[in-house]
Structures are given as C-alpha cells and as structure tokens.
Amino acid sequence: MIKNFINGAYAAAADGRTFEKRSPVDNRLLTRIAEASEADVNAAVDAARAALTGQWGRFTVDERVHMLYAVADEIDRRFDDFLAAEVADTGKPVSIARRIDIPRGAANFKVFADAIKNVPTEFFEMATPDGLGAINYTIRRPVGVVAVVCPWNFPLLLMTWKVGPALACGNTVVVKPSEETPQTAALLGEVMNAVGIPKGVYNVVHGFGPNSAGEWLTTHPDVSAITFTGETRTGETIMKAAAVGARPVSLEMGGKNAAIVFADCDFDAAIEGTLLSAFVNTGQVCLGTERIYVERPIFDKFVQALKRGAEDLKLGVPEDIATGIGPVISQEHRNKVLSYYRKAVEDGATVVTGGGAPEMVAELREGAWVQPTIWTGLSEKSTVVQEEIFGPCCHIAPFDTEEEVIRMANDTAYGLSASLWTTNLRRGHRVSAALEAGIVWVNSWFLRDLRTAFGGAKQSGIGREGGVHSLEFYTELKNVCVKL
Ligand code: NAD
C-alpha cells in the first residue's frame, strides 16, 4: 500500500480508508493508496508549520543548498526505483521517463539550489535631512507552509518543479499528488529521510479534489501559499480557496496550443517537431500541440507526412523499446478523449488517421488505449478546435496570410505555448511577439532552459515559474531601512 508521508513517517489514513490504483496499460490493480482524511491533512499542515521554526528554519542558505544537492543525488542513486514507479503509474514508455521525467525530477533540486544561491539582493543608499543618510536592503524570507497540488502527466517532474524552489527558499510543503500517480511523491519521502531533511519539511497526502485531500489542503487556514498545476476549471476553484485569507496562488493550467508552419520552413524539421509536440506522452503534455496551421502551398504535403509519422508510432507496453506511444492515464480519461473523437466526426471532420480505439492484443484490451488521430476540415469554432482534449490528436487547418494565422492562433481562451516553423528570421520574431502565449518556440518545441520564465497567458495560468521567477513566488521580500 502507498501511504501518506507526514512528519517524516509513512502512515495509513487515520480512518483506514484506501483507494485503488490501476495500471493504464491493462487495468490490473497495481496497489492501494491510503486516502488521507481531514485529520491527516491537518496533521500534515501542523507538521509543516512546526518544521518552519525547527532545525530547518535555522539552516543557512548554504546548508539548504547542500541538502538539496543531496536530494538530487539520492534520486539519481535510486533512479531505477523512481523509473519503475513512474512508468507503473502512468504507463508511459520507459524511454521517455528515463530521458525526461526522472532526470528532470532530480535536476529541479539543483537548479533552484543554484538560483537561491546566486540571486542578488537590492541595496539603496538614501539621503536624509540630517545629512547622515540611511541604507535600504532587501532580504528574502520563506512564505511559510506551501500547498503543492499536482497533475498526473509528468508526476515527479512537475511536483519537484514546485517542491525544489519551495524548499530552496526555506519553506515547508504539503504535497497532494494526483490520485492517478501517487507513487513517486511517496518515494521522495524516503529520499528526504535518507539525506536528513528534517521531519515535517516535506509531507505528502493522497486523495482526490473536492471533499477530499485537495480541498482540505487548499482551504486550510495554516497554508500560507498554494501552487497548482492542472486543469483551468480546478485552478479557478483553487483560486477561490486562496482568496480566503488573501493567500498567494500560482496557477499552471491547461492549453490549446498552436503550431504554425510557414511554407518556407525546413519541412522535415517541422514534421519531426510537430509530430513530437502532438503525440509524445500520448498527447498528455500541457505544452503539446492540438492545433496546427499550415500555409496553403504545403498543406497537402504536410498532412500526408504527418499522417505517415502518426501511423508509424507503435502503440505498446512501456518496456518495449519499439513503443512510440503508451496508453492514456486512465479509463476515465480514455472515455473523455474518445468522446472528443466522436464529436469531431459529428461536427464534420475529415479523419486523416485514427479516430477511435485501437485493436489491442488480448492481455492489453482492458488498458486505456486510443489511436493517434489527425483531423482536417473543422471550423475554428468547433468544440474540438476550441477545447483542450489532452490526448494524442490534432486538427490541421490551412492559412494564406501571416495576419490570418495570428488571428486564428490567438482565437482561444488559452495562452500557454505556441511553436512556429519558418526560415525567415524577421517573421519568426514578428509572429512570436504577436502570439498570445507565455512560451513561444521558433523552429523547436519543448526546448527548456530551467532558468527561463515558464507559465501561461489568458486562462492558461497566473504567475511564472522557473529560475528567479519561482523564487519570487516562494519568498516574501522584506526591506530593511537602517538610519546611519
Ligand atoms: P486536474 O485539475 O484534474 O487535477 C490536478 C490536481 O488537482 C489533482 O491532484 C487533483 O486531485 C486536484 N484537484 C482536483 N480538484 C480539486 C479541488 N477542488 N481542490 C483542490 N485540488 C483539486 O488536472 P489533471 O487532469 O491532473 O491534469 C491535466 C491538466 O493539467 C491539463 O489541463 C493540463 O493542460 C494541465 N497541465 C498544465 C501544466 C502547465 O504547466 N500549465 C502542466 C501539466 C498539466
């Protein structure tokens, strides 16, 4: 059983409740998870609050940095355990988790340890009427107990992207992993204990959202700040919870990201990049592409090339080296994705490839499999072009002018990311500036320097994470004015 991790110890739920975790690959029962009661959430928040003023609160920045490097090294040492846990929970190919999820999970601790060590402080000399003057300087103080609410698509990576900077800044955390992916957050408790992170600094409570651990944690009055990654509708609920007590909130939410392919692009690179952005991680990437706009002269050629690429992706089990694409996270999510597949057809889409559930071998038939799917021919206002599906699918539409494609790309409630493919440098800069998105890639996708600002415009987010931007959220700046 996967247990809650409270005050440095693993514990079953106070009322003994558990819930199931099933494999996305074949729906077999993987394990049961302790479902935190309200008393467990309260105990986790109490432990986190007490730890703020204990040994952890007395550590110097250098000592914290040293410990976070040790956390990263211990994740590396237990790499195979983390890999197995992440792959079991998500069903994603081992090749992806080995290259992206687990290394980034470790790197997030080092990146923010470096950031806090190197962040400059403000200093101002000021004149005073007596001629002696005064000096002002700022110091960074932790915000306090941070609630960390996470999704299931990159569980360890996205959780440590918040826990890393929160701890680097001297806060304590209570993590609520997704109910779909509890295992790596639980395992991280062992790492914290192994390297001597004091009790109560890192806590994990398992459960769901409403009337469960998610709600109890985010409405808890002793939580000082809330950081969330997940769906926009959930983010809105969390923002309301944060309003009580006027607590800071950081929201990384959904997207309906566009890729724009100009006729002057490097065609093979554009195909390779958009194929990846639409289908990697079975399309369950917040930054992924679900809308592709292609300049008319190369439209037909592009559709055919992307179709071939999608059809070459082999659906398979995580351990198979040939697997290009795994199942989606759960039966529930599969049903949601397939409902969009039906809606696309009802709305008159041309199904270029896929469009339904694949025929799998007998032992995988109960898994959450869906076909990689490409559509053309839908109106820009149709549900499938407007709503985030979060599956292995995309719609491709032609365009004629730069102005037209900017308008189409921006015609969405979301604003997380966009990518554009062109060899015209001036156009690359011009279109990047015009797109309403927090992150724009030119001739690439998913290329990330962890010091850069990460986050969404419009309904995709509030605030920015990454490098010094995370430090702004996880610290309170205090000005000290000293009269000389
Ligand atoms: P979700 O919103 O359903 O759940 C996210 C987390 O919130 C889970 O831990 C869930 O239990 C919890 N939760 C749900 N209701 C809650 C409530 N009322 N109060 C408190 N907690 C609650 O999202 P998901 O399905 O896990 O993840 C997929 C979504 O995440 C997609 O929309 C995707 O675009 C988004 N996402 C965004 C980013 C980003 O950086 N912008 C990154 C990854 C995923």
mmCIF file of N, CA and C in Angstrom, residues 279-381:
data_model
loop_
_atom_site.group_PDB
_atom_site.id
_atom_site.type_symbol
_atom_site.label_atom_id
_atom_site.label_comp_id
_atom_site.label_asym_id
_atom_site.label_seq_id
_atom_site.Cartn_x
_atom_site.Cartn_y
_atom_site.Cartn_z
ATOM 1 N N PHE A 279 2.056 14.192 -30.245
ATOM 2 C CA PHE A 279 1.839 12.797 -29.831
ATOM 3 C C PHE A 279 2.706 12.299 -28.673
ATOM 4 N N VAL A 280 3.811 12.979 -28.356
ATOM 5 C CA VAL A 280 4.656 12.438 -27.290
ATOM 6 C C VAL A 280 3.871 12.398 -25.978
ATOM 7 N N ASN A 281 4.177 11.431 -25.133
ATOM 8 C CA ASN A 281 3.452 11.247 -23.864
ATOM 9 C C ASN A 281 1.947 11.054 -24.126
ATOM 10 N N THR A 282 1.659 10.460 -25.287
ATOM 11 C CA THR A 282 0.273 10.205 -25.719
ATOM 12 C C THR A 282 -0.550 11.504 -25.721
ATOM 13 N N GLY A 283 0.122 12.574 -26.102
ATOM 14 C CA GLY A 283 -0.570 13.868 -26.223
ATOM 15 C C GLY A 283 -0.909 14.510 -24.888
ATOM 16 N N GLN A 284 -0.438 13.936 -23.810
ATOM 17 C CA GLN A 284 -0.778 14.445 -22.477
ATOM 18 C C GLN A 284 0.342 15.362 -21.973
ATOM 19 N N VAL A 285 0.554 16.430 -22.712
ATOM 20 C CA VAL A 285 1.569 17.423 -22.362
ATOM 21 C C VAL A 285 0.877 18.778 -22.409
ATOM 22 N N CYS A 286 0.990 19.540 -21.324
ATOM 23 C CA CYS A 286 0.295 20.833 -21.311
ATOM 24 C C CYS A 286 0.773 21.714 -22.453
ATOM 25 N N LEU A 287 2.041 21.551 -22.859
ATOM 26 C CA LEU A 287 2.633 22.379 -23.914
ATOM 27 C C LEU A 287 2.391 21.791 -25.297
ATOM 28 N N GLY A 288 1.720 20.664 -25.357
ATOM 29 C CA GLY A 288 1.535 19.935 -26.616
ATOM 30 C C GLY A 288 0.682 20.698 -27.615
ATOM 31 N N THR A 289 0.765 20.263 -28.864
ATOM 32 C CA THR A 289 0.068 20.943 -29.959
ATOM 33 C C THR A 289 -1.206 20.195 -30.312
ATOM 34 N N GLU A 290 -2.348 20.863 -30.217
ATOM 35 C CA GLU A 290 -3.596 20.245 -30.681
ATOM 36 C C GLU A 290 -4.165 20.978 -31.894
ATOM 37 N N ARG A 291 -3.561 22.139 -32.225
ATOM 38 C CA ARG A 291 -3.997 22.880 -33.428
ATOM 39 C C ARG A 291 -2.759 23.148 -34.279
ATOM 40 N N ILE A 292 -2.821 22.751 -35.543
ATOM 41 C CA ILE A 292 -1.697 23.008 -36.438
ATOM 42 C C ILE A 292 -2.220 23.827 -37.623
ATOM 43 N N TYR A 293 -1.530 24.916 -37.918
ATOM 44 C CA TYR A 293 -1.893 25.769 -39.056
ATOM 45 C C TYR A 293 -0.750 25.714 -40.066
ATOM 46 N N VAL A 294 -1.084 25.356 -41.301
ATOM 47 C CA VAL A 294 -0.054 25.150 -42.320
ATOM 48 C C VAL A 294 -0.345 26.053 -43.520
ATOM 49 N N GLU A 295 0.678 26.757 -43.984
ATOM 50 C CA GLU A 295 0.495 27.666 -45.127
ATOM 51 C C GLU A 295 0.079 26.852 -46.356
ATOM 52 N N ARG A 296 -0.896 27.376 -47.080
ATOM 53 C CA ARG A 296 -1.607 26.568 -48.095
ATOM 54 C C ARG A 296 -0.713 25.841 -49.110
ATOM 55 N N PRO A 297 0.357 26.457 -49.634
ATOM 56 C CA PRO A 297 1.137 25.738 -50.664
ATOM 57 C C PRO A 297 1.697 24.394 -50.187
ATOM 58 N N ILE A 298 1.925 24.231 -48.872
ATOM 59 C CA ILE A 298 2.487 22.947 -48.415
ATOM 60 C C ILE A 298 1.478 22.157 -47.583
ATOM 61 N N PHE A 299 0.214 22.599 -47.579
ATOM 62 C CA PHE A 299 -0.783 21.968 -46.703
ATOM 63 C C PHE A 299 -0.935 20.460 -46.976
ATOM 64 N N ASP A 300 -1.223 20.097 -48.216
ATOM 65 C CA ASP A 300 -1.488 18.676 -48.521
ATOM 66 C C ASP A 300 -0.269 17.809 -48.221
ATOM 67 N N LYS A 301 0.896 18.327 -48.613
ATOM 68 C CA LYS A 301 2.141 17.573 -48.383
ATOM 69 C C LYS A 301 2.361 17.374 -46.869
ATOM 70 N N PHE A 302 2.079 18.426 -46.094
ATOM 71 C CA PHE A 302 2.279 18.365 -44.647
ATOM 72 C C PHE A 302 1.327 17.340 -44.020
ATOM 73 N N VAL A 303 0.053 17.406 -44.418
ATOM 74 C CA VAL A 303 -0.950 16.486 -43.846
ATOM 75 C C VAL A 303 -0.529 15.035 -44.116
ATOM 76 N N GLN A 304 -0.092 14.771 -45.333
ATOM 77 C CA GLN A 304 0.304 13.398 -45.676
ATOM 78 C C GLN A 304 1.536 12.958 -44.886
ATOM 79 N N ALA A 305 2.494 13.865 -44.718
ATOM 80 C CA ALA A 305 3.722 13.498 -43.995
ATOM 81 C C ALA A 305 3.429 13.278 -42.510
ATOM 82 N N LEU A 306 2.558 14.118 -41.933
ATOM 83 C CA LEU A 306 2.243 13.935 -40.509
ATOM 84 C C LEU A 306 1.439 12.651 -40.314
ATOM 85 N N LYS A 307 0.572 12.365 -41.266
ATOM 86 C CA LYS A 307 -0.213 11.115 -41.231
ATOM 87 C C LYS A 307 0.746 9.911 -41.198
ATOM 88 N N ARG A 308 1.729 9.917 -42.094
ATOM 89 C CA ARG A 308 2.683 8.801 -42.123
ATOM 90 C C ARG A 308 3.397 8.692 -40.776
ATOM 91 N N GLY A 309 3.801 9.835 -40.240
ATOM 92 C CA GLY A 309 4.504 9.833 -38.944
ATOM 93 C C GLY A 309 3.631 9.267 -37.843
ATOM 94 N N ALA A 310 2.360 9.697 -37.806
ATOM 95 C CA ALA A 310 1.446 9.225 -36.752
ATOM 96 C C ALA A 310 1.207 7.720 -36.898
ATOM 97 N N GLU A 311 1.093 7.275 -38.134
ATOM 98 C CA GLU A 311 0.817 5.845 -38.345
ATOM 99 C C GLU A 311 2.037 4.978 -38.046
ATOM 100 N N ASP A 312 3.220 5.589 -38.048
ATOM 101 C CA ASP A 312 4.432 4.834 -37.700
ATOM 102 C C ASP A 312 4.618 4.694 -36.191
ATOM 103 N N LEU A 313 3.849 5.465 -35.411
ATOM 104 C CA LEU A 313 4.009 5.388 -33.952
ATOM 105 C C LEU A 313 3.422 4.064 -33.464
ATOM 106 N N LYS A 314 4.242 3.280 -32.825
ATOM 107 C CA LYS A 314 3.766 1.973 -32.387
ATOM 108 C C LYS A 314 3.176 2.101 -30.975
ATOM 109 N N LEU A 315 1.926 1.694 -30.843
ATOM 110 C CA LEU A 315 1.331 1.644 -29.506
ATOM 111 C C LEU A 315 1.842 0.395 -28.818
ATOM 112 N N GLY A 316 2.302 0.542 -27.559
ATOM 113 C CA GLY A 316 2.830 -0.649 -26.918
ATOM 114 C C GLY A 316 3.104 -0.459 -25.450
ATOM 115 N N VAL A 317 3.603 -1.517 -24.857
ATOM 116 C CA VAL A 317 3.859 -1.515 -23.411
ATOM 117 C C VAL A 317 5.122 -0.691 -23.133
ATOM 118 N N PRO A 318 5.235 -0.148 -21.924
ATOM 119 C CA PRO A 318 6.332 0.766 -21.615
ATOM 120 C C PRO A 318 7.721 0.167 -21.840
ATOM 121 N N GLU A 319 7.871 -1.114 -21.550
ATOM 122 C CA GLU A 319 9.202 -1.733 -21.564
ATOM 123 C C GLU A 319 9.702 -2.013 -22.979
ATOM 124 N N ASP A 320 8.805 -2.035 -23.957
ATOM 125 C CA ASP A 320 9.192 -2.364 -25.323
ATOM 126 C C ASP A 320 9.924 -1.176 -25.946
ATOM 127 N N ILE A 321 11.139 -1.407 -26.354
ATOM 128 C CA ILE A 321 11.972 -0.330 -26.894
ATOM 129 C C ILE A 321 11.354 0.294 -28.149
ATOM 130 N N ALA A 322 10.528 -0.500 -28.852
ATOM 131 C CA ALA A 322 9.910 -0.012 -30.095
ATOM 132 C C ALA A 322 8.663 0.835 -29.829
ATOM 133 N N THR A 323 8.202 0.879 -28.585
ATOM 134 C CA THR A 323 6.976 1.625 -28.279
ATOM 135 C C THR A 323 7.181 3.118 -28.496
ATOM 136 N N GLY A 324 6.306 3.710 -29.291
ATOM 137 C CA GLY A 324 6.370 5.153 -29.507
ATOM 138 C C GLY A 324 5.347 5.868 -28.651
ATOM 139 N N ILE A 325 4.298 5.162 -28.285
ATOM 140 C CA ILE A 325 3.187 5.806 -27.610
ATOM 141 C C ILE A 325 2.490 4.793 -26.695
ATOM 142 N N GLY A 326 2.225 5.218 -25.456
ATOM 143 C CA GLY A 326 1.579 4.337 -24.487
ATOM 144 C C GLY A 326 0.088 4.619 -24.398
ATOM 145 N N PRO A 327 -0.562 4.075 -23.383
ATOM 146 C CA PRO A 327 -1.983 4.367 -23.179
ATOM 147 C C PRO A 327 -2.147 5.780 -22.614
ATOM 148 N N VAL A 328 -3.385 6.281 -22.560
ATOM 149 C CA VAL A 328 -3.628 7.492 -21.772
ATOM 150 C C VAL A 328 -3.724 7.070 -20.308
ATOM 151 N N ILE A 329 -3.911 8.027 -19.419
ATOM 152 C CA ILE A 329 -3.689 7.753 -17.993
ATOM 153 C C ILE A 329 -4.708 6.801 -17.374
ATOM 154 N N SER A 330 -5.950 6.800 -17.860
ATOM 155 C CA SER A 330 -6.982 6.014 -17.165
ATOM 156 C C SER A 330 -8.142 5.729 -18.119
ATOM 157 N N GLN A 331 -8.997 4.824 -17.694
ATOM 158 C CA GLN A 331 -10.214 4.542 -18.469
ATOM 159 C C GLN A 331 -11.081 5.793 -18.564
ATOM 160 N N GLU A 332 -11.146 6.522 -17.459
ATOM 161 C CA GLU A 332 -11.982 7.732 -17.436
ATOM 162 C C GLU A 332 -11.477 8.744 -18.473
ATOM 163 N N HIS A 333 -10.147 8.920 -18.505
ATOM 164 C CA HIS A 333 -9.597 9.881 -19.463
ATOM 165 C C HIS A 333 -9.770 9.364 -20.892
ATOM 166 N N ARG A 334 -9.630 8.050 -21.070
ATOM 167 C CA ARG A 334 -9.838 7.456 -22.405
ATOM 168 C C ARG A 334 -11.254 7.772 -22.889
ATOM 169 N N ASN A 335 -12.228 7.614 -22.005
ATOM 170 C CA ASN A 335 -13.609 7.892 -22.404
ATOM 171 C C ASN A 335 -13.783 9.355 -22.798
ATOM 172 N N LYS A 336 -13.088 10.242 -22.060
ATOM 173 C CA LYS A 336 -13.186 11.673 -22.381
ATOM 174 C C LYS A 336 -12.578 11.934 -23.767
ATOM 175 N N VAL A 337 -11.390 11.380 -24.012
ATOM 176 C CA VAL A 337 -10.727 11.598 -25.302
ATOM 177 C C VAL A 337 -11.593 11.034 -26.434
ATOM 178 N N LEU A 338 -12.123 9.830 -26.233
ATOM 179 C CA LEU A 338 -12.942 9.215 -27.289
ATOM 180 C C LEU A 338 -14.235 9.995 -27.529
ATOM 181 N N SER A 339 -14.728 10.668 -26.494
ATOM 182 C CA SER A 339 -15.938 11.477 -26.707
ATOM 183 C C SER A 339 -15.623 12.656 -27.639
ATOM 184 N N TYR A 340 -14.399 13.197 -27.541
ATOM 185 C CA TYR A 340 -13.992 14.251 -28.487
ATOM 186 C C TYR A 340 -13.809 13.672 -29.883
ATOM 187 N N TYR A 341 -13.326 12.441 -29.967
ATOM 188 C CA TYR A 341 -13.152 11.805 -31.280
ATOM 189 C C TYR A 341 -14.524 11.695 -31.976
ATOM 190 N N ARG A 342 -15.544 11.322 -31.196
ATOM 191 C CA ARG A 342 -16.902 11.222 -31.782
ATOM 192 C C ARG A 342 -17.417 12.595 -32.166
ATOM 193 N N LYS A 343 -17.158 13.568 -31.300
ATOM 194 C CA LYS A 343 -17.653 14.934 -31.544
ATOM 195 C C LYS A 343 -17.043 15.503 -32.831
ATOM 196 N N ALA A 344 -15.772 15.201 -33.063
ATOM 197 C CA ALA A 344 -15.110 15.705 -34.278
ATOM 198 C C ALA A 344 -15.860 15.213 -35.515
ATOM 199 N N VAL A 345 -16.229 13.930 -35.510
ATOM 200 C CA VAL A 345 -16.931 13.358 -36.667
ATOM 201 C C VAL A 345 -18.323 13.975 -36.795
ATOM 202 N N GLU A 346 -19.012 14.111 -35.652
ATOM 203 C CA GLU A 346 -20.346 14.738 -35.685
ATOM 204 C C GLU A 346 -20.273 16.144 -36.280
ATOM 205 N N ASP A 347 -19.175 16.847 -35.990
ATOM 206 C CA ASP A 347 -19.044 18.228 -36.471
ATOM 207 C C ASP A 347 -18.501 18.306 -37.896
ATOM 208 N N GLY A 348 -18.306 17.153 -38.524
ATOM 209 C CA GLY A 348 -17.956 17.143 -39.942
ATOM 210 C C GLY A 348 -16.472 17.044 -40.250
ATOM 211 N N ALA A 349 -15.659 16.600 -39.292
ATOM 212 C CA ALA A 349 -14.215 16.495 -39.551
ATOM 213 C C ALA A 349 -13.916 15.409 -40.572
ATOM 214 N N THR A 350 -12.854 15.602 -41.319
ATOM 215 C CA THR A 350 -12.268 14.516 -42.106
ATOM 216 C C THR A 350 -11.240 13.835 -41.202
ATOM 217 N N VAL A 351 -11.418 12.533 -40.998
ATOM 218 C CA VAL A 351 -10.455 11.807 -40.153
ATOM 219 C C VAL A 351 -9.307 11.357 -41.058
ATOM 220 N N VAL A 352 -8.157 11.989 -40.869
ATOM 221 C CA VAL A 352 -6.994 11.682 -41.723
ATOM 222 C C VAL A 352 -6.385 10.355 -41.299
ATOM 223 N N THR A 353 -6.334 10.148 -39.996
ATOM 224 C CA THR A 353 -5.872 8.856 -39.471
ATOM 225 C C THR A 353 -6.439 8.674 -38.067
ATOM 226 N N GLY A 354 -6.548 7.422 -37.637
ATOM 227 C CA GLY A 354 -7.012 7.123 -36.279
ATOM 228 C C GLY A 354 -8.498 7.359 -36.128
ATOM 229 N N GLY A 355 -8.860 7.995 -35.009
ATOM 230 C CA GLY A 355 -10.247 8.379 -34.803
ATOM 231 C C GLY A 355 -11.014 7.512 -33.823
ATOM 232 N N GLY A 356 -10.358 6.531 -33.221
ATOM 233 C CA GLY A 356 -11.112 5.680 -32.294
ATOM 234 C C GLY A 356 -10.207 4.914 -31.363
ATOM 235 N N ALA A 357 -10.688 3.749 -30.931
ATOM 236 C CA ALA A 357 -9.910 2.889 -30.038
ATOM 237 C C ALA A 357 -9.214 1.827 -30.882
ATOM 238 N N PRO A 358 -7.944 1.549 -30.609
ATOM 239 C CA PRO A 358 -7.233 0.556 -31.422
ATOM 240 C C PRO A 358 -7.580 -0.863 -31.006
ATOM 241 N N GLU A 359 -7.355 -1.794 -31.887
ATOM 242 C CA GLU A 359 -7.483 -3.222 -31.574
ATOM 243 C C GLU A 359 -6.185 -3.647 -30.896
ATOM 244 N N MET A 360 -6.232 -4.006 -29.621
ATOM 245 C CA MET A 360 -5.000 -4.404 -28.934
ATOM 246 C C MET A 360 -5.020 -5.916 -28.711
ATOM 247 N N VAL A 361 -3.845 -6.490 -28.426
ATOM 248 C CA VAL A 361 -3.791 -7.929 -28.125
ATOM 249 C C VAL A 361 -4.585 -8.191 -26.848
ATOM 250 N N ALA A 362 -5.002 -9.436 -26.662
ATOM 251 C CA ALA A 362 -5.947 -9.777 -25.599
ATOM 252 C C ALA A 362 -5.535 -9.247 -24.230
ATOM 253 N N GLU A 363 -4.242 -9.383 -23.863
ATOM 254 C CA GLU A 363 -3.837 -9.015 -22.494
ATOM 255 C C GLU A 363 -3.820 -7.497 -22.272
ATOM 256 N N LEU A 364 -3.914 -6.710 -23.353
ATOM 257 C CA LEU A 364 -3.916 -5.244 -23.190
ATOM 258 C C LEU A 364 -5.291 -4.637 -23.430
ATOM 259 N N ARG A 365 -6.264 -5.481 -23.695
ATOM 260 C CA ARG A 365 -7.565 -4.964 -24.138
ATOM 261 C C ARG A 365 -8.270 -4.108 -23.102
ATOM 262 N N GLU A 366 -7.985 -4.352 -21.839
ATOM 263 C CA GLU A 366 -8.632 -3.563 -20.779
ATOM 264 C C GLU A 366 -7.894 -2.250 -20.519
ATOM 265 N N GLY A 367 -6.766 -2.025 -21.212
ATOM 266 C CA GLY A 367 -5.981 -0.810 -20.995
ATOM 267 C C GLY A 367 -6.648 0.417 -21.609
ATOM 268 N N ALA A 368 -6.052 1.592 -21.301
ATOM 269 C CA ALA A 368 -6.664 2.867 -21.726
ATOM 270 C C ALA A 368 -6.058 3.329 -23.052
ATOM 271 N N TRP A 369 -6.252 2.549 -24.092
ATOM 272 C CA TRP A 369 -5.611 2.823 -25.382
ATOM 273 C C TRP A 369 -6.518 3.662 -26.287
ATOM 274 N N VAL A 370 -5.911 4.618 -26.964
ATOM 275 C CA VAL A 370 -6.631 5.367 -28.006
ATOM 276 C C VAL A 370 -5.702 5.532 -29.202
ATOM 277 N N GLN A 371 -6.285 5.687 -30.369
ATOM 278 C CA GLN A 371 -5.462 5.824 -31.575
ATOM 279 C C GLN A 371 -4.937 7.254 -31.728
ATOM 280 N N PRO A 372 -3.685 7.390 -32.158
ATOM 281 C CA PRO A 372 -3.218 8.724 -32.569
ATOM 282 C C PRO A 372 -4.105 9.190 -33.725
ATOM 283 N N THR A 373 -4.573 10.421 -33.622
ATOM 284 C CA THR A 373 -5.630 10.872 -34.548
ATOM 285 C C THR A 373 -5.320 12.255 -35.119
ATOM 286 N N ILE A 374 -5.575 12.383 -36.412
ATOM 287 C CA ILE A 374 -5.427 13.693 -37.078
ATOM 288 C C ILE A 374 -6.732 13.999 -37.802
ATOM 289 N N TRP A 375 -7.210 15.232 -37.639
ATOM 290 C CA TRP A 375 -8.392 15.672 -38.374
ATOM 291 C C TRP A 375 -8.046 16.884 -39.239
ATOM 292 N N THR A 376 -8.823 17.058 -40.271
ATOM 293 C CA THR A 376 -8.841 18.325 -41.019
ATOM 294 C C THR A 376 -10.317 18.712 -41.207
ATOM 295 N N GLY A 377 -10.540 19.907 -41.693
ATOM 296 C CA GLY A 377 -11.878 20.293 -42.162
ATOM 297 C C GLY A 377 -12.828 20.841 -41.118
ATOM 298 N N LEU A 378 -12.385 21.035 -39.878
ATOM 299 C CA LEU A 378 -13.298 21.573 -38.864
ATOM 300 C C LEU A 378 -13.274 23.098 -38.861
ATOM 301 N N SER A 379 -14.387 23.676 -38.449
ATOM 302 C CA SER A 379 -14.420 25.137 -38.313
ATOM 303 C C SER A 379 -13.621 25.516 -37.067
ATOM 304 N N GLU A 380 -13.083 26.719 -37.096
ATOM 305 C CA GLU A 380 -12.284 27.186 -35.951
ATOM 306 C C GLU A 380 -13.111 27.281 -34.673
ATOM 307 N N LYS A 381 -14.421 27.352 -34.811
ATOM 308 C CA LYS A 381 -15.290 27.500 -33.630
ATOM 309 C C LYS A 381 -15.732 26.142 -33.077
#
